Amino acid sequence: MLVSATEMLKKAKAGHYAVGQFNINNLEWTKAILLTAKELKSPVILGVSEGAGKYMGGYDVVVGMVNGLLKDLDIDVPVALHLDHGTVEGCNKCIEAGFSSIMFDGSHYALDENVQKTTELVAKAHGKGMSIEAEVGSIGGEEDGVIGMGECADPKECKAIADLGVDFLAAGIGNIHGKYPANWKGLSFETLDAVQQLTGDLPLVLHGGTGIPADMIKKAISLGVAKINVNTECQLAFAAATRKYVEAGKDLEGKGFDPRKLLAPGFEAIKATVKEKMELFGSVGKA
Ligand code: 13P
């Protein structure tokens, strides 16, 4: 059964580790992530961007697929199904469809409007027993075609949004989605520390988990990060494994590629990536 992410992230923050949010795009990704979480006895969060939700056919399809896998694969670790960077409309749809968690990304609104919209969604999500994440300080990089620059959040704005009752908070600390440029200055631990001082026990979220050096990940966890989002690294691993298989030319004597065999190397590559991240984040054995 899907659970909200609140308890698993409270436990993670108190225990000084982080739970991975791995974004899903199809059956193979979802199955690879869930099976790895089960094998490693780790809690896990499945992230769904609005674009990925559309690609898979809609949020009802996603909920049906995930619930089916939880049952048929006997997944016995805590799993949250979370909308990633949701709009108000997307959040409302996921609340209705049976997700267990949402992120409302109001970072591009003025603070007043972010506060008003977040307040309404907190009440709706909590009314259904779901968790809700908010964002302050735009996280740069490209996400579903929208390119933003990495910003550092204002800690006082973080406190204002935290006080609305969100369950965990993404604060921009110089992190960006996708690969980091060669001249990237690194995470701003000064900002993270200031945010944590004002938000106390609230679990903090680090987006853009791909390509952040291990020592920075560990330091971020020590300063209150309890959820780390990873997407691009799974994409890179999946693409490389699939390309290798296709280039090896193992089709069925001119009948094309068997889709199950074609996607098997990518499936294994995602499992390996997720395992490496869960070990780094310290969530292994914490289910
Ligand atoms: P990456 O694609 O950089 O791993 O970031 C994922 C993310 O933050 C999703 O919200």
Coordinates of C-alpha atoms and ligand atoms in Angstrom, one line a residue:
M1 CA 0.0 0.0 0.0
L2 CA 1.2 3.5 -0.8
V3 CA 2.0 5.7 2.2
S4 CA 2.5 9.4 2.6
A5 CA 6.2 10.5 2.7
T6 CA 5.8 12.3 6.0
E7 CA 6.8 9.5 8.4
M8 CA 9.6 8.1 6.3
L9 CA 11.2 11.6 6.0
K10 CA 10.8 12.5 9.7
K11 CA 12.5 9.2 10.5
A12 CA 15.2 10.0 7.9
K13 CA 15.9 13.5 9.3
A14 CA 16.1 12.2 12.9
G15 CA 18.3 9.3 11.8
H16 CA 20.6 11.5 9.6
Y17 CA 20.0 9.8 6.3
A18 CA 18.0 10.6 3.2
V19 CA 15.3 8.8 1.2
G20 CA 15.8 8.9 -2.6
Q21 CA 13.1 10.2 -4.9
F22 CA 13.5 8.4 -8.2
N23 CA 11.5 9.7 -11.1
I24 CA 9.6 7.2 -13.1
N25 CA 8.7 7.2 -16.8
N26 CA 7.4 3.7 -17.6
L27 CA 6.9 0.2 -16.3
E28 CA 10.5 -0.8 -16.5
W29 CA 11.8 2.1 -14.4
T30 CA 9.1 1.7 -11.8
K31 CA 9.7 -2.0 -11.5
A32 CA 13.5 -1.6 -11.2
I33 CA 13.1 1.1 -8.5
L34 CA 10.6 -0.9 -6.4
L35 CA 12.5 -4.2 -6.7
T36 CA 15.7 -2.5 -5.6
A37 CA 14.0 -0.8 -2.6
K38 CA 12.6 -4.2 -1.6
E39 CA 16.0 -6.0 -2.0
L40 CA 17.8 -3.3 0.0
K41 CA 15.0 -2.9 2.6
S42 CA 14.9 0.9 1.9
P43 CA 12.0 3.3 1.9
V44 CA 11.5 5.0 -1.5
I45 CA 9.7 7.8 -3.2
L46 CA 8.5 7.5 -6.8
G47 CA 8.5 10.9 -8.5
V48 CA 6.2 11.7 -11.4
S49 CA 6.6 14.9 -13.3
E50 CA 3.6 16.3 -15.1
G51 CA 5.2 15.4 -18.4
A52 CA 5.9 11.8 -17.4
G53 CA 2.3 11.5 -16.1
K54 CA 1.0 12.6 -19.5
Y55 CA 3.4 10.3 -21.3
M56 CA 2.2 7.3 -19.3
G57 CA -1.4 8.0 -20.2
G58 CA -2.5 10.0 -17.2
Y59 CA -2.4 9.9 -13.4
D60 CA -4.9 7.1 -13.1
V61 CA -2.7 4.9 -15.2
V62 CA 0.3 5.7 -12.9
V63 CA -1.7 4.9 -9.8
G64 CA -3.0 1.7 -11.2
M65 CA 0.4 0.6 -12.4
V66 CA 2.2 1.4 -9.1
N67 CA -0.5 -0.2 -7.0
G68 CA -0.5 -3.3 -9.2
L69 CA 3.3 -3.6 -8.8
L70 CA 3.2 -3.2 -5.0
K71 CA 0.7 -6.1 -4.8
D72 CA 2.1 -8.5 -7.4
L73 CA 5.7 -8.0 -6.5
D74 CA 5.0 -8.1 -2.7
I75 CA 6.7 -4.8 -2.1
D76 CA 7.0 -4.7 1.7
V77 CA 8.8 -1.4 2.2
P78 CA 7.3 2.1 2.5
V79 CA 6.6 3.6 -0.9
A80 CA 5.2 7.1 -1.6
L81 CA 3.9 8.1 -5.0
H82 CA 4.7 11.8 -5.4
L83 CA 3.9 14.4 -8.0
D84 CA 7.2 16.3 -8.8
H85 CA 7.0 20.0 -9.5
G86 CA 3.2 20.2 -9.7
T87 CA 1.0 23.0 -10.8
V88 CA -2.2 23.7 -8.9
E89 CA -4.1 21.8 -11.6
G90 CA -1.7 18.9 -11.5
C91 CA -1.8 18.7 -7.7
N92 CA -5.6 18.6 -7.7
K93 CA -5.6 15.8 -10.3
C94 CA -3.1 13.7 -8.3
I95 CA -5.1 14.2 -5.1
E96 CA -8.1 12.8 -6.9
A97 CA -6.2 10.0 -8.7
G98 CA -4.8 8.4 -5.5
F99 CA -1.2 9.6 -5.3
S100 CA 0.1 9.6 -1.7
S101 CA 2.1 12.8 -1.9
I102 CA 2.4 16.0 -4.0
M103 CA 4.9 18.8 -4.6
F104 CA 3.4 22.2 -5.3
D105 CA 6.1 24.2 -7.1
G106 CA 5.0 27.8 -6.4
S107 CA 8.6 29.1 -6.5
H108 CA 7.9 31.2 -9.6
Y109 CA 5.0 33.1 -7.9
A110 CA 5.4 36.1 -5.7
L111 CA 5.6 35.1 -2.0
D112 CA 2.0 36.2 -1.3
E113 CA 0.6 34.1 -4.1
N114 CA 2.8 31.1 -3.3
V115 CA 1.5 31.3 0.3
Q116 CA -2.1 31.5 -0.7
K117 CA -1.9 28.6 -3.2
T118 CA 0.2 26.4 -0.9
T119 CA -2.2 27.0 2.0
E120 CA -5.1 25.7 0.0
L121 CA -3.2 22.7 -1.2
V122 CA -1.9 21.8 2.3
A123 CA -5.5 21.6 3.5
K124 CA -6.6 19.5 0.6
A125 CA -3.6 17.1 0.8
H126 CA -3.8 16.7 4.5
G127 CA -7.6 16.1 4.3
K128 CA -6.7 13.0 2.3
G129 CA -3.8 11.9 4.5
M130 CA -1.3 12.9 1.8
S131 CA 2.0 14.7 2.3
I132 CA 2.9 17.9 0.5
E133 CA 6.3 19.5 -0.5
A134 CA 6.7 23.1 -1.3
E135 CA 9.6 24.9 -3.0
V136 CA 11.3 28.2 -2.3
G137 CA 14.0 29.6 -4.6
S138 CA 13.8 28.3 -8.1
I139 CA 15.9 25.2 -8.8
G140 CA 17.7 25.7 -12.1
G141 CA 18.2 23.5 -15.1
E142 CA 15.7 22.1 -17.5
E143 CA 12.5 20.4 -16.2
D144 CA 9.9 19.5 -18.7
G145 CA 11.1 22.2 -21.1
V146 CA 11.3 25.0 -18.5
I147 CA 14.8 26.3 -17.9
G148 CA 15.6 28.1 -14.7
M149 CA 18.8 29.3 -13.1
G150 CA 20.0 27.8 -9.7
E151 CA 19.0 30.3 -7.0
C152 CA 19.6 30.4 -3.3
A153 CA 16.4 30.6 -1.3
D154 CA 15.7 33.4 1.2
P155 CA 15.7 31.5 4.6
K156 CA 12.9 33.8 5.9
E157 CA 10.7 32.9 2.9
C158 CA 11.5 29.3 3.7
K159 CA 10.3 29.8 7.2
A160 CA 7.1 31.5 6.0
I161 CA 6.3 28.6 3.7
A162 CA 7.3 26.0 6.3
D163 CA 4.8 27.6 8.7
L164 CA 1.9 26.8 6.4
G165 CA 2.2 23.2 7.5
V166 CA 4.0 21.6 4.5
D167 CA 5.6 18.3 5.4
F168 CA 9.0 18.9 3.7
L169 CA 10.6 21.8 1.9
A170 CA 12.8 22.1 -1.2
A171 CA 15.0 25.2 -0.8
G172 CA 17.2 26.3 -3.7
I173 CA 20.8 26.1 -2.5
G174 CA 22.6 26.5 -5.9
N175 CA 21.4 23.1 -7.1
I176 CA 20.2 22.5 -10.6
H177 CA 18.4 19.8 -12.5
G178 CA 20.5 17.8 -15.1
K179 CA 24.3 17.8 -15.4
Y180 CA 26.2 20.5 -13.5
P181 CA 28.3 22.8 -15.6
A182 CA 32.1 22.7 -15.3
N183 CA 32.1 26.1 -13.6
W184 CA 29.5 25.2 -11.0
K185 CA 30.3 26.7 -7.6
G186 CA 28.9 23.9 -5.6
L187 CA 26.0 23.8 -3.0
S188 CA 25.6 26.7 -0.7
F189 CA 25.9 25.1 2.7
E190 CA 25.6 28.6 4.3
T191 CA 22.1 28.9 2.8
L192 CA 21.2 25.3 3.8
D193 CA 22.4 25.9 7.4
A194 CA 20.4 29.2 7.6
V195 CA 17.3 27.5 6.3
Q196 CA 17.6 24.6 8.8
Q197 CA 18.1 27.0 11.7
L198 CA 14.8 28.6 10.9
T199 CA 12.8 25.5 10.0
G200 CA 14.0 23.2 12.7
D201 CA 12.9 19.6 12.4
L202 CA 11.3 20.0 9.0
P203 CA 12.8 17.6 6.5
L204 CA 14.6 19.5 3.7
V205 CA 14.7 18.3 0.0
L206 CA 17.6 18.4 -2.4
H207 CA 16.6 18.5 -6.0
G208 CA 19.0 17.9 -8.9
G209 CA 20.7 14.9 -7.2
T210 CA 22.5 13.9 -10.4
G211 CA 26.2 14.7 -10.4
I212 CA 26.6 16.2 -6.9
P213 CA 29.8 14.8 -5.4
A214 CA 29.4 12.3 -2.6
D215 CA 31.0 14.5 0.0
M216 CA 28.6 17.3 -0.7
I217 CA 25.6 14.9 -0.5
K218 CA 26.8 13.7 2.9
K219 CA 27.3 17.3 4.2
A220 CA 23.8 18.2 2.9
I221 CA 22.3 15.3 4.8
S222 CA 24.2 16.4 8.0
L223 CA 22.5 19.8 7.6
G224 CA 19.0 18.5 7.4
V225 CA 18.4 17.2 3.9
A226 CA 16.2 14.1 4.2
K227 CA 15.0 13.6 0.6
I228 CA 17.2 13.7 -2.5
N229 CA 15.7 13.7 -6.0
V230 CA 17.4 11.8 -8.8
N231 CA 16.3 11.6 -12.4
T232 CA 19.0 12.5 -15.0
E233 CA 21.4 9.8 -13.7
C234 CA 18.8 7.1 -14.3
Q235 CA 18.1 8.5 -17.8
L236 CA 21.8 8.4 -18.6
A237 CA 22.2 4.9 -17.3
F238 CA 19.1 3.7 -19.1
A239 CA 20.1 5.3 -22.4
A240 CA 23.7 4.0 -22.4
A241 CA 22.6 0.4 -21.7
T242 CA 19.9 0.5 -24.4
R243 CA 22.3 2.0 -26.9
K244 CA 24.9 -0.7 -26.2
Y245 CA 22.3 -3.4 -26.8
V246 CA 21.0 -1.9 -30.0
E247 CA 24.6 -1.3 -31.3
A248 CA 25.4 -5.0 -30.6
G249 CA 22.6 -5.6 -33.2
K250 CA 21.0 -8.6 -31.4
D251 CA 17.7 -8.5 -33.3
L252 CA 15.7 -11.6 -33.9
E253 CA 17.0 -12.5 -37.4
G254 CA 15.4 -9.5 -39.1
K255 CA 12.2 -9.6 -37.0
G256 CA 13.3 -6.6 -35.0
F257 CA 14.1 -6.4 -31.3
D258 CA 12.1 -8.3 -28.7
P259 CA 10.8 -5.4 -26.5
R260 CA 11.4 -7.3 -23.3
K261 CA 15.0 -8.1 -24.3
L262 CA 15.6 -4.6 -25.6
L263 CA 14.6 -2.9 -22.3
A264 CA 16.3 -5.5 -20.0
P265 CA 19.8 -3.9 -20.0
G266 CA 18.2 -0.5 -19.2
F267 CA 16.2 -2.1 -16.4
E268 CA 19.4 -3.5 -14.9
A269 CA 21.2 -0.2 -15.3
I270 CA 18.4 1.6 -13.3
K271 CA 18.6 -1.0 -10.6
A272 CA 22.4 -0.5 -10.3
T273 CA 22.0 3.3 -10.2
V274 CA 19.3 3.2 -7.6
K275 CA 21.3 0.8 -5.4
E276 CA 24.3 3.1 -5.6
K277 CA 22.2 6.1 -4.5
M278 CA 20.4 4.3 -1.7
E279 CA 23.8 3.2 -0.3
L280 CA 25.2 6.8 -0.6
F281 CA 22.1 8.3 1.0
G282 CA 22.2 5.8 3.9
S283 CA 18.6 4.5 3.5
V284 CA 19.6 0.8 3.1
G285 CA 18.0 -1.3 5.8
K286 CA 15.8 1.6 7.1
A287 CA 12.5 0.3 5.9
Ligands
13P1 P1 18.2 15.4 -11.7 O1 17.6 15.2 -13.0 O2 19.3 16.4 -11.8 O3 18.7 14.2 -11.1 O4 17.1 16.1 -10.7 C1 15.9 15.4 -10.4 C2 15.0 16.3 -9.7 O5 15.3 17.1 -8.9 C3 13.6 16.0 -9.9 O6 12.8 16.9 -9.3

